[in-house]
PDB file of C-alpha atoms in Angstrom:
ATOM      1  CA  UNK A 639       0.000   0.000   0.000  1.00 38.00           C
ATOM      2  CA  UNK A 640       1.414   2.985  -1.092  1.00 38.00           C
ATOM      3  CA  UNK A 641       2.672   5.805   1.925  1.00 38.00           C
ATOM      4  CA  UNK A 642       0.329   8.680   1.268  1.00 37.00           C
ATOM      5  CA  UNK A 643      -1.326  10.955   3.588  1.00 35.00           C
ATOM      6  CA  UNK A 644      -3.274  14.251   4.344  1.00 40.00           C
ATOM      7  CA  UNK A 645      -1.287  17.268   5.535  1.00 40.00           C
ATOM      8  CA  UNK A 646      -3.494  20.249   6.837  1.00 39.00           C
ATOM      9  CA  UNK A 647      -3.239  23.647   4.869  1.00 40.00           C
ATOM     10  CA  UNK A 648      -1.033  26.088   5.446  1.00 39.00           C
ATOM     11  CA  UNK A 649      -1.664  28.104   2.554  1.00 38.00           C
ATOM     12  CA  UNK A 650      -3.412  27.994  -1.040  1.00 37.00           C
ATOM     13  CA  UNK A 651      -6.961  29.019  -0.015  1.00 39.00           C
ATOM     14  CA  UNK A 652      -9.388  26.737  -1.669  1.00 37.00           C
ATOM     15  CA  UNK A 653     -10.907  27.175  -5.095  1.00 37.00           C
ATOM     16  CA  UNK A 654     -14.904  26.939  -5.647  1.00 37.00           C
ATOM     17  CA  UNK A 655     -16.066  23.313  -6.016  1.00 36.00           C
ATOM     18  CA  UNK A 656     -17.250  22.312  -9.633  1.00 36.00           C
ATOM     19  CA  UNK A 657     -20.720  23.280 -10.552  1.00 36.00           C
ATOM     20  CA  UNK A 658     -23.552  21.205 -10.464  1.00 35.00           C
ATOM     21  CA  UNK A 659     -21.311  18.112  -8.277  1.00 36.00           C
ATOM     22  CA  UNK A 660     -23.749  15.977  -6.930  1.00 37.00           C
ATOM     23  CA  UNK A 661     -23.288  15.307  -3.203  1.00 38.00           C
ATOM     24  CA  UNK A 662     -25.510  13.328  -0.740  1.00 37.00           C
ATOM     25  CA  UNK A 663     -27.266  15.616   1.843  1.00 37.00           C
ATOM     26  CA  UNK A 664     -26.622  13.736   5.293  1.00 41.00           C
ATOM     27  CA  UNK A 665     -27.152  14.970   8.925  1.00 42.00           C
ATOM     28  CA  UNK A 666     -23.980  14.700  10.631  1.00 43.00           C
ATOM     29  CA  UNK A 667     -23.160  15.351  14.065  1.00 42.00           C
ATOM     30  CA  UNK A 668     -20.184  17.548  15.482  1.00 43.00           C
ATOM     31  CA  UNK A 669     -17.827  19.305  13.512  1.00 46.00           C
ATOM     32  CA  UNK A 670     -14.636  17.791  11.259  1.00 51.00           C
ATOM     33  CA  UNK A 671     -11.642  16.985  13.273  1.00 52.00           C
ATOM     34  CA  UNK A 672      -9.710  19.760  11.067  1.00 56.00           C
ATOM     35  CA  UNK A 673     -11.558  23.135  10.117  1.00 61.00           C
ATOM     36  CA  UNK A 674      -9.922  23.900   7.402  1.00 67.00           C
ATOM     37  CA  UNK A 675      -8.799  22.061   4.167  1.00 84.00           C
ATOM     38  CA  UNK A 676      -6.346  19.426   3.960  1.00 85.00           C
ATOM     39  CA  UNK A 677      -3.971  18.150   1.321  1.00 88.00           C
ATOM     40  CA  UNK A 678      -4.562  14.721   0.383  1.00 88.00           C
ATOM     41  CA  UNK A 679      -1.760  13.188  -1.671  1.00 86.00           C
ATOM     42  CA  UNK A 680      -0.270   9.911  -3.497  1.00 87.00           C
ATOM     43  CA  UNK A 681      -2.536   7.983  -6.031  1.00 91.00           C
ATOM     44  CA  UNK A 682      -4.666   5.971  -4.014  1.00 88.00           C
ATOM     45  CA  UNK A 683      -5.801   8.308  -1.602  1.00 86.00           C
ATOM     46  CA  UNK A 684      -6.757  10.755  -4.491  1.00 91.00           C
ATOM     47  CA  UNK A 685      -8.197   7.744  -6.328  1.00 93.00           C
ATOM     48  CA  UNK A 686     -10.536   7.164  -3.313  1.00 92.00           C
ATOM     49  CA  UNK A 687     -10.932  10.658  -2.886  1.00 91.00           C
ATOM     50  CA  UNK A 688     -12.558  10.988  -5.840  1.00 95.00           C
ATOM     51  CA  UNK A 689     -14.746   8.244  -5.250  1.00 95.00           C
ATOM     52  CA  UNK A 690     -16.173   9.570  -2.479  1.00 94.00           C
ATOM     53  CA  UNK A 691     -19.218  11.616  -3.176  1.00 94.00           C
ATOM     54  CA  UNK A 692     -18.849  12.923   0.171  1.00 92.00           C
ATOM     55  CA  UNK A 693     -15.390  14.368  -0.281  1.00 91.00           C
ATOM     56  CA  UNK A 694     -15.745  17.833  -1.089  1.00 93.00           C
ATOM     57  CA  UNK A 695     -12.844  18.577  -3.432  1.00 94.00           C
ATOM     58  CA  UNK A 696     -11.089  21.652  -4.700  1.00 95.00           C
ATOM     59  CA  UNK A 697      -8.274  22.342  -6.897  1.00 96.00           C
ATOM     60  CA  UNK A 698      -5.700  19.064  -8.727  1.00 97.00           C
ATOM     61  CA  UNK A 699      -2.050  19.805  -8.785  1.00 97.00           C
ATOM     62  CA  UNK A 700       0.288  17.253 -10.681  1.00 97.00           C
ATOM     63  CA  UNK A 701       2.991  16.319 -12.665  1.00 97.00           C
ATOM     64  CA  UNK A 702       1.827  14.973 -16.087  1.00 96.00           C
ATOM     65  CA  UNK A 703       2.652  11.657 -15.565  1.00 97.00           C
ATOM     66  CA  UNK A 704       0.236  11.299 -12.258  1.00 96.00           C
ATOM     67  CA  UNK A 705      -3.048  12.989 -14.888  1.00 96.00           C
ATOM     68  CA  UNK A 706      -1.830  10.303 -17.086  1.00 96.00           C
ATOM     69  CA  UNK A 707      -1.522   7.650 -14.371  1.00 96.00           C
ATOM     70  CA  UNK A 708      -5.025   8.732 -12.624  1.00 96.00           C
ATOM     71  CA  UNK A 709      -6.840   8.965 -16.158  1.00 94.00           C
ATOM     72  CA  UNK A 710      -5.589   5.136 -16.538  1.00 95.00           C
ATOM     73  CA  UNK A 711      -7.232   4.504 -13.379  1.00 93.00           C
ATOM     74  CA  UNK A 712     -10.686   6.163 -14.677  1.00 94.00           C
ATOM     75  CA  UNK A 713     -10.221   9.074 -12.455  1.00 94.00           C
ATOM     76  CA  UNK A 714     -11.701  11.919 -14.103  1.00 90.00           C
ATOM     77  CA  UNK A 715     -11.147  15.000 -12.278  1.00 93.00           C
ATOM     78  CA  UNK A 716     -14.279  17.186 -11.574  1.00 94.00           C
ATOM     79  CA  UNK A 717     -12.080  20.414 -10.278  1.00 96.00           C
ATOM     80  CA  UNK A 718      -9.613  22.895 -11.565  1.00 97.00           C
ATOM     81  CA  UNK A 719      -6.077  21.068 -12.506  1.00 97.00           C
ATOM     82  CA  UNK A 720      -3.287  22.525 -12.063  1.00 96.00           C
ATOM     83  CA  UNK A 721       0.023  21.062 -13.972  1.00 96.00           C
ATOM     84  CA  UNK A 722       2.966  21.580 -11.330  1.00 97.00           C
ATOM     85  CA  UNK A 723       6.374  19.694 -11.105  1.00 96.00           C
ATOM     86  CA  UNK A 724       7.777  17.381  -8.480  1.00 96.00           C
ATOM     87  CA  UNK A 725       9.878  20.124  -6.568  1.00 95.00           C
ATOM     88  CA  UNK A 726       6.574  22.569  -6.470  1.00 96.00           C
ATOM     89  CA  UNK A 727       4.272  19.669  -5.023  1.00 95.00           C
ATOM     90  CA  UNK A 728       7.067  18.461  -2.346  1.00 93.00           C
ATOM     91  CA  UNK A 729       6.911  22.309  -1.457  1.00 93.00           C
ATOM     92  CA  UNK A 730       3.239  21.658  -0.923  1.00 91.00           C
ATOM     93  CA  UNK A 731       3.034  18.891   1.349  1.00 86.00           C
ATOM     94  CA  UNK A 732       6.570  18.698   2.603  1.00 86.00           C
ATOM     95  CA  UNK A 733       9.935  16.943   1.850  1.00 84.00           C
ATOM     96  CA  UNK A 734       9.448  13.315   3.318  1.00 83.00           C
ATOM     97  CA  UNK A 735       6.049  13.198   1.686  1.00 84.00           C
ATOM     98  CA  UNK A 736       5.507  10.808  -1.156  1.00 84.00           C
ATOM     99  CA  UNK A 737       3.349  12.610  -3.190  1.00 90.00           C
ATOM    100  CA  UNK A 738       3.405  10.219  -6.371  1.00 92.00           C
ATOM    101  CA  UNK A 739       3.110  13.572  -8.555  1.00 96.00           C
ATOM    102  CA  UNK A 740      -0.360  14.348  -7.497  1.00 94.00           C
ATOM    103  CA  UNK A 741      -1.744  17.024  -4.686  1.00 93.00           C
ATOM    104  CA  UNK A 742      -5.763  17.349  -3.698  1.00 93.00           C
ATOM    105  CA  UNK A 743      -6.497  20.785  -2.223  1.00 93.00           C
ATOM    106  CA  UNK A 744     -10.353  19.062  -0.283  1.00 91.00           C
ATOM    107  CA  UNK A 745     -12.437  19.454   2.994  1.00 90.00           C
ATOM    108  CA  UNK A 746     -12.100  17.295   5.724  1.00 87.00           C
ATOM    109  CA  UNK A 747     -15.228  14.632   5.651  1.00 87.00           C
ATOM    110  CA  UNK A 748     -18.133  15.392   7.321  1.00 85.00           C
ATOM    111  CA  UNK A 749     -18.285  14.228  11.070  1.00 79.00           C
ATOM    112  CA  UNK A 750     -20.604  10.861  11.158  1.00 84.00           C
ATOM    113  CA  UNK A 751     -23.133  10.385  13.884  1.00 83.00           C
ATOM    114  CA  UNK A 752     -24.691   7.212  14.703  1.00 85.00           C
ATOM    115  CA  UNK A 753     -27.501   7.595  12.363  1.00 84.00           C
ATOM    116  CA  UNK A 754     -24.790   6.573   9.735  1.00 85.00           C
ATOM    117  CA  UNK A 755     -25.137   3.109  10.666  1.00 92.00           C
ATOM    118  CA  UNK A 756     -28.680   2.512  10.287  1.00 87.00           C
ATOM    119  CA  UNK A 757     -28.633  -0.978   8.426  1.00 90.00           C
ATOM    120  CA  UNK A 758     -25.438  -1.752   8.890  1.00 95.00           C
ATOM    121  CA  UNK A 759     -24.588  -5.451  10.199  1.00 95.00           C
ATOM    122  CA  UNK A 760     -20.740  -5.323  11.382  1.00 97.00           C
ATOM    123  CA  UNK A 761     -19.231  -2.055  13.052  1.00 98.00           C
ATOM    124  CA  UNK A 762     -16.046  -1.996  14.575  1.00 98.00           C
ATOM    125  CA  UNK A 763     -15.856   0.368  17.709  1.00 98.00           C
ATOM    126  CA  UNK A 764     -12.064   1.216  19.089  1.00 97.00           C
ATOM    127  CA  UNK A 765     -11.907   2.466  22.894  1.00 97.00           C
ATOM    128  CA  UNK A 766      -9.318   5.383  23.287  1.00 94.00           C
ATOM    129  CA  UNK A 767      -7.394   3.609  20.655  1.00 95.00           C
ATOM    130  CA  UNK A 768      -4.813   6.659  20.416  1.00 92.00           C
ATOM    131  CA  UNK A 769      -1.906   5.832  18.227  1.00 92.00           C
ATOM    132  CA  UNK A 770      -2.828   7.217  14.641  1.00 87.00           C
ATOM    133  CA  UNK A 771      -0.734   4.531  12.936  1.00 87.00           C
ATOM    134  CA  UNK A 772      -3.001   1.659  14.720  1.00 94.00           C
ATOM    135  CA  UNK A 773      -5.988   3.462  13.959  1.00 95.00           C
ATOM    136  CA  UNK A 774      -5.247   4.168  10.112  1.00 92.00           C
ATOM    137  CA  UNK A 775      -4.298   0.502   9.613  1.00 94.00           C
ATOM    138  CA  UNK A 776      -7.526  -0.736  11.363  1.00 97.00           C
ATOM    139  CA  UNK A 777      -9.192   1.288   8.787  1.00 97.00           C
ATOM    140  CA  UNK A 778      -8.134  -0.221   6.089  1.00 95.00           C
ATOM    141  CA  UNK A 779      -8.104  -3.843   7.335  1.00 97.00           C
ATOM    142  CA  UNK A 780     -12.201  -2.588   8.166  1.00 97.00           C
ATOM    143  CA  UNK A 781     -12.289  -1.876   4.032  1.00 97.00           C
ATOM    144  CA  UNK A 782     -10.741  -5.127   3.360  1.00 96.00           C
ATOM    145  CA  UNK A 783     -13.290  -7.708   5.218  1.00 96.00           C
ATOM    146  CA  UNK A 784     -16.232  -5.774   4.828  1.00 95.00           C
ATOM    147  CA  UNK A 785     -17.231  -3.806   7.891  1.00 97.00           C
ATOM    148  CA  UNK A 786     -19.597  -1.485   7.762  1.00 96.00           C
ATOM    149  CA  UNK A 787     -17.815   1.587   9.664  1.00 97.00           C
ATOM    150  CA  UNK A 788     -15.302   2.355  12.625  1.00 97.00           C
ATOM    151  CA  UNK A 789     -15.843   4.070  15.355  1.00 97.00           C
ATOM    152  CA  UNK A 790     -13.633   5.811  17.489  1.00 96.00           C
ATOM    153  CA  UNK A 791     -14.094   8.128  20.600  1.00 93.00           C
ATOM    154  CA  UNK A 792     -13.706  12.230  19.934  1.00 90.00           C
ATOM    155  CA  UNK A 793     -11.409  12.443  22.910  1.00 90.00           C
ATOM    156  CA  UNK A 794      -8.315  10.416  23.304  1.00 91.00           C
ATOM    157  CA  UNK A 795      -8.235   9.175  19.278  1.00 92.00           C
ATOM    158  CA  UNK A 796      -6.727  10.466  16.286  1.00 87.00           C
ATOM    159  CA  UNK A 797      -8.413  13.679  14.310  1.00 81.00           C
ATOM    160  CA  UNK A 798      -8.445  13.393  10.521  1.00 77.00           C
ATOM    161  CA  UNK A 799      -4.603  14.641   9.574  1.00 66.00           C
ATOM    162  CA  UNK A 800      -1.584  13.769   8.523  1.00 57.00           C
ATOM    163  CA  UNK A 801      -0.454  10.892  10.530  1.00 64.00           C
ATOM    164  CA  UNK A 802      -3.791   8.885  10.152  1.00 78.00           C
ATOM    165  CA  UNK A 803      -4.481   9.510   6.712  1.00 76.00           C
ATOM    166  CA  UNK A 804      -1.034   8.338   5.908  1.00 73.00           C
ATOM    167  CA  UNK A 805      -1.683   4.890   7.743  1.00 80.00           C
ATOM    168  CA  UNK A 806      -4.956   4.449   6.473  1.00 88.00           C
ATOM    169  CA  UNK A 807      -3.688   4.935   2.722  1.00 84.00           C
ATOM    170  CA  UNK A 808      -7.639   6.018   1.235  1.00 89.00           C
ATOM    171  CA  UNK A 809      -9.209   4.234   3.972  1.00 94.00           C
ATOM    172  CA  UNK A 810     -11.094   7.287   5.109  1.00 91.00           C
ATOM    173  CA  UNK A 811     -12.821   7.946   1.968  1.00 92.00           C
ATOM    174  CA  UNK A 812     -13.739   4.076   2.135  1.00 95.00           C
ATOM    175  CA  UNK A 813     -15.579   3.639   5.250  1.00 94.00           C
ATOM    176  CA  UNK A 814     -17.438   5.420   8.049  1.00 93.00           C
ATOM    177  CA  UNK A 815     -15.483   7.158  10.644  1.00 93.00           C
ATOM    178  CA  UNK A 816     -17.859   8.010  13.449  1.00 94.00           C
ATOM    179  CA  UNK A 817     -16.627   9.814  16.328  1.00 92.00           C
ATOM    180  CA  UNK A 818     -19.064   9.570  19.524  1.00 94.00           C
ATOM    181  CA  UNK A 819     -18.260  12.003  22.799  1.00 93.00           C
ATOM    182  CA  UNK A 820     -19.287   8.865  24.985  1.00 96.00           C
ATOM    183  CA  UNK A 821     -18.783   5.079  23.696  1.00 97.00           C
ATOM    184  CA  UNK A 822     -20.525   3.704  26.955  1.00 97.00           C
ATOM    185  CA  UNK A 823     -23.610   6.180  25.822  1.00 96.00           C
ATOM    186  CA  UNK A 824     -22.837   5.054  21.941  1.00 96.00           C
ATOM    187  CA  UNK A 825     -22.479   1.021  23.029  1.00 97.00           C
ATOM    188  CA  UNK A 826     -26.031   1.813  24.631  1.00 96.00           C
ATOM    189  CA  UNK A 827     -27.877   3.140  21.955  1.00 95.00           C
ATOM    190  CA  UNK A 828     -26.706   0.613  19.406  1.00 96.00           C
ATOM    191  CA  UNK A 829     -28.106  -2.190  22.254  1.00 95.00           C
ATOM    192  CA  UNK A 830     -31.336  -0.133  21.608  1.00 94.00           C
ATOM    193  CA  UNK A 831     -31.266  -1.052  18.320  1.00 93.00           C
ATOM    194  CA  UNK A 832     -31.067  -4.476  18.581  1.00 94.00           C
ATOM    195  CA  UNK A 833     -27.179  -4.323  18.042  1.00 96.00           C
ATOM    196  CA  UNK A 834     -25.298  -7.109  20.066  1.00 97.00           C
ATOM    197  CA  UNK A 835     -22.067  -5.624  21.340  1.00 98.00           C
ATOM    198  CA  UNK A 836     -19.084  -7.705  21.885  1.00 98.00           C
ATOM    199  CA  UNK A 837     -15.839  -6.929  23.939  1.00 97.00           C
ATOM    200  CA  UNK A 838     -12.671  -7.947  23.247  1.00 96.00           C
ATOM    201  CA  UNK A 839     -10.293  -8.938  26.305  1.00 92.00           C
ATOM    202  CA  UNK A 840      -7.692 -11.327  27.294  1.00 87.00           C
ATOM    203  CA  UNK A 841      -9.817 -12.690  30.227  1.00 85.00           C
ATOM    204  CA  UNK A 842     -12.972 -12.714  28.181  1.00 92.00           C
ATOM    205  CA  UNK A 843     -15.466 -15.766  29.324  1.00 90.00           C
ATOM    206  CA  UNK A 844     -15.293 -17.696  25.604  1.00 95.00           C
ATOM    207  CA  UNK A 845     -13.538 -17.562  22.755  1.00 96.00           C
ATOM    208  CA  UNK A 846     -15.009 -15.294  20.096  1.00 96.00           C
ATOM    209  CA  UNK A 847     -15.112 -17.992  17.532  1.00 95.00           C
ATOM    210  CA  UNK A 848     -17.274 -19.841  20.110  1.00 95.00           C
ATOM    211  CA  UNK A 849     -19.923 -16.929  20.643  1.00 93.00           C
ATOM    212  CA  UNK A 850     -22.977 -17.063  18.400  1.00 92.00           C
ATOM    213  CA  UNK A 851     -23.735 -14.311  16.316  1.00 94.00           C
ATOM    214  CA  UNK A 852     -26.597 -11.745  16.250  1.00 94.00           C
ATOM    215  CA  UNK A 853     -27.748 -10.614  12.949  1.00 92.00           C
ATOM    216  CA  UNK A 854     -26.404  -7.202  13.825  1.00 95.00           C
ATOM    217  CA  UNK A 855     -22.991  -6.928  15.925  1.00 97.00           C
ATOM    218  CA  UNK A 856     -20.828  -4.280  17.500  1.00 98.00           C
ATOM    219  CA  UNK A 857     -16.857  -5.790  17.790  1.00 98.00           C
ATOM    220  CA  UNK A 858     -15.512  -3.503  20.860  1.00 98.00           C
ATOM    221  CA  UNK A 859     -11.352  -3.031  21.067  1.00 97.00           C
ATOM    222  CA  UNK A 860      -9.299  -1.224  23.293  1.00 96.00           C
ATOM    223  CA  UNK A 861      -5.967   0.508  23.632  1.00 89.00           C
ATOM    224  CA  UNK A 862      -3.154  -1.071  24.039  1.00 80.00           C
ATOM    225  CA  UNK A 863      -2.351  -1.474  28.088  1.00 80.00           C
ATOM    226  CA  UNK A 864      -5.749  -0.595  29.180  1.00 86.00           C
ATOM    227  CA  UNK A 865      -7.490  -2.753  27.122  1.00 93.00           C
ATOM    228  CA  UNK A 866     -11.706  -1.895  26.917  1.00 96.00           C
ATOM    229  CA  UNK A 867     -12.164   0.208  29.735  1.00 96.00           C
ATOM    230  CA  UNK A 868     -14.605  -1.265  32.830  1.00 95.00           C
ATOM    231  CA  UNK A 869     -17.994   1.392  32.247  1.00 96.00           C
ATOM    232  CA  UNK A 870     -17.589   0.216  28.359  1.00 97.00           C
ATOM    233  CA  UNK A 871     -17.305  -3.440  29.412  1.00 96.00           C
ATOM    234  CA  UNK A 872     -20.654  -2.993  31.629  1.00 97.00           C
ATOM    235  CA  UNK A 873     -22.722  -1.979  28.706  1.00 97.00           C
ATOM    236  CA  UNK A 874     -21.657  -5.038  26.479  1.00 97.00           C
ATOM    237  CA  UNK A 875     -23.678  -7.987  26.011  1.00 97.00           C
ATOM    238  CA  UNK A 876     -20.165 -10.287  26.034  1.00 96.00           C
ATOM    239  CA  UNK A 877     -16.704 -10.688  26.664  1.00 97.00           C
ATOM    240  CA  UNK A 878     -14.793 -12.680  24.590  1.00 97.00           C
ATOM    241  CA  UNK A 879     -11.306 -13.660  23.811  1.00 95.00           C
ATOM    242  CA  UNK A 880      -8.829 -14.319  20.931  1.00 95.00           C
ATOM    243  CA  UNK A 881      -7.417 -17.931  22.044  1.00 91.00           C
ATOM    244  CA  UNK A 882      -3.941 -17.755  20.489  1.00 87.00           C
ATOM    245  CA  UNK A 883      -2.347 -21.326  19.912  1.00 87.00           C
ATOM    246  CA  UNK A 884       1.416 -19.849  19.935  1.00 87.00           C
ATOM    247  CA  UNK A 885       3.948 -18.820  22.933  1.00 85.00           C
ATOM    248  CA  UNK A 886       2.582 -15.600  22.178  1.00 84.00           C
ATOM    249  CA  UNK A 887      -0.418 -15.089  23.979  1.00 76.00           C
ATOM    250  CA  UNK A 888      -1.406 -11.341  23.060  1.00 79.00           C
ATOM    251  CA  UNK A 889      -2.066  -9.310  19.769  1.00 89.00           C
ATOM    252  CA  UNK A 890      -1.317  -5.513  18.923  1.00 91.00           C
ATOM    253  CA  UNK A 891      -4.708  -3.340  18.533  1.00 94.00           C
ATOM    254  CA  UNK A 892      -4.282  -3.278  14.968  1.00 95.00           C
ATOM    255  CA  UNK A 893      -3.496  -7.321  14.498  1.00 95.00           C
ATOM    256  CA  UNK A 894      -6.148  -8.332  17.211  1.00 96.00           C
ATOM    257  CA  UNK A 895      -8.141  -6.135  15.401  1.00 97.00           C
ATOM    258  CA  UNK A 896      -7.897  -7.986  11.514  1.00 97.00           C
ATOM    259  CA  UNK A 897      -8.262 -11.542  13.336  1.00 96.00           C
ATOM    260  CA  UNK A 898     -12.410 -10.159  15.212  1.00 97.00           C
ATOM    261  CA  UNK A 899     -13.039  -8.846  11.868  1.00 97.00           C
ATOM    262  CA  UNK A 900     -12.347 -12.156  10.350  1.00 96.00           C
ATOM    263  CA  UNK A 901     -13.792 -14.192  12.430  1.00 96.00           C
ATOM    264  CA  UNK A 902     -16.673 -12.293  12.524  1.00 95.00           C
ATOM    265  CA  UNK A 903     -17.116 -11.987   8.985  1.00 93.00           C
ATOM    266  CA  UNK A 904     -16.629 -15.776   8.964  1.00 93.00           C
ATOM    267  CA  UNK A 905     -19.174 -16.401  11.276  1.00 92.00           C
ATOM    268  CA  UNK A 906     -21.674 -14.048   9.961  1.00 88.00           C
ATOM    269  CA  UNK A 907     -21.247 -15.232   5.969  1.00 86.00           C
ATOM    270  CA  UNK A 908     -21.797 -18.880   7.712  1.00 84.00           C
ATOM    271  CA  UNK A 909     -25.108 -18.166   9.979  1.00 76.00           C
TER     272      UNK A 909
END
């Protein structure tokens, strides 16, 4: 996956969006992590930035060979392009950057509420899950088996910049990102719902391939150390464990994170 990432503005005021772009009208709650624009770079995350109808984009700056390179890809830009040169876009988003020739002057996305999962059968909620490189990678192991959004807390998680939009490599513009002040309050509501919510911890009662599905779950991680903290615990409906058959006992957030989601998934295509 290529290393590309979002690096907040510093300058370059946006341009007007394209005319007549169609874009879904959603209720969101909150604000964006970032105010103002950010500069999303490398050719998947403008690929998937693109994609996303709910990405609202600006200006294009690249080298010829990236329009060339994103035209092969069937990326057909619907905003001003600008043709720049390597040197001007590393001046853009910075020397270690790897830009791939292409810059997107965009908003940050809108800030999902929990109305954004209505229907959905397999979200993934993280519990102060801090570390921006964890998060961005759960992200995109979320996009590749299928869940239906991540959710993280507002407080103690990483906003939409630089760090986690390099990890997640056009993750964000795949999934939902909901942020929720409380997850106890969140884990509640989704119960409401008829959402079964499952915790993840070493000492959990069974093993999580062992724990029959409801038709709608909620797959609960937390940080590294801490683990799911006790209040979040108290609103689940079970706590389960990974069983690991190695001399290793214990996963990072990020690897513990892939196996749920797969055994979930597993479970879930199976019932």
């Amino acid at each position: 996956m290529n290393r590309v990432y979002a690096e907040r503005m510093k300058s370059h005021p946006p341009g007007k969006p394209a005319a007549g772009r169609s874009q879904r009208q959603r209720k969101h709650t909150g604000k964006p992590d970032i105010t103002g624009p950010v500069r999303l770079y490398g050719l998947h995350t403008v690929e998937a930035a693109f994609a996303n109808p709910e990405r609202k984009r600006h200006r294009l700056f690249a080298t010829a060979n990236a329009l060339r390179r994103l035209q092969e890809r069937g990326v057909s830009s619907d905003v001003p392009v600008k043709e720049a040169t390597p040197k001007a876009l590393q001046t853009m988003v910075g020397r270690d950057a790897v830009h791939q020739g292409v810059v997107l002057e965009a908003d940050p996305l809108p800030a999902y509420g929990v109305g954004e999962l209505k229907g959905a059968r397999l979200v993934l909620a993280l519990d102060q899950v801090t570390d921006p490189h964890n998060v961005g990678a759960i992200l995109r192991s979320a996009v590749a088996l299928g869940a239906d959004a991540v959710v993280t807390t507002e407080r103690h998680a990483p906003e939409e910049g630089p760090v986690l939009a390099k990890a997640a490599s056009g993750a964000l513009d795949m999934i939902r990102h909901v942020r929720v002040k409380n997850m106890a309050r969140f884990l509640e509501e989704m119960g409401a719902q008829g959402f079964q919510r499952i915790a993840l911890d070493s000492e959990g009662e069974a093993s999580l391939e062992d724990i029959p599905f409801a038709a709608n779950v909620v797959l609960v991680l937390g940080s590294e150390g801490k683990g799911v903290r006790q209040g979040v615990r108290a609103v689940c409906d079970r706590l389960a464990r990974l069983d690991m058959p190695g001399k290793i006992r214990s996963l990072n957030v990020s690897n513990a994170a892939v196996l749920a989601l797969y055994i979930a998934r597993t479970i879930i295509r199976e019932q």
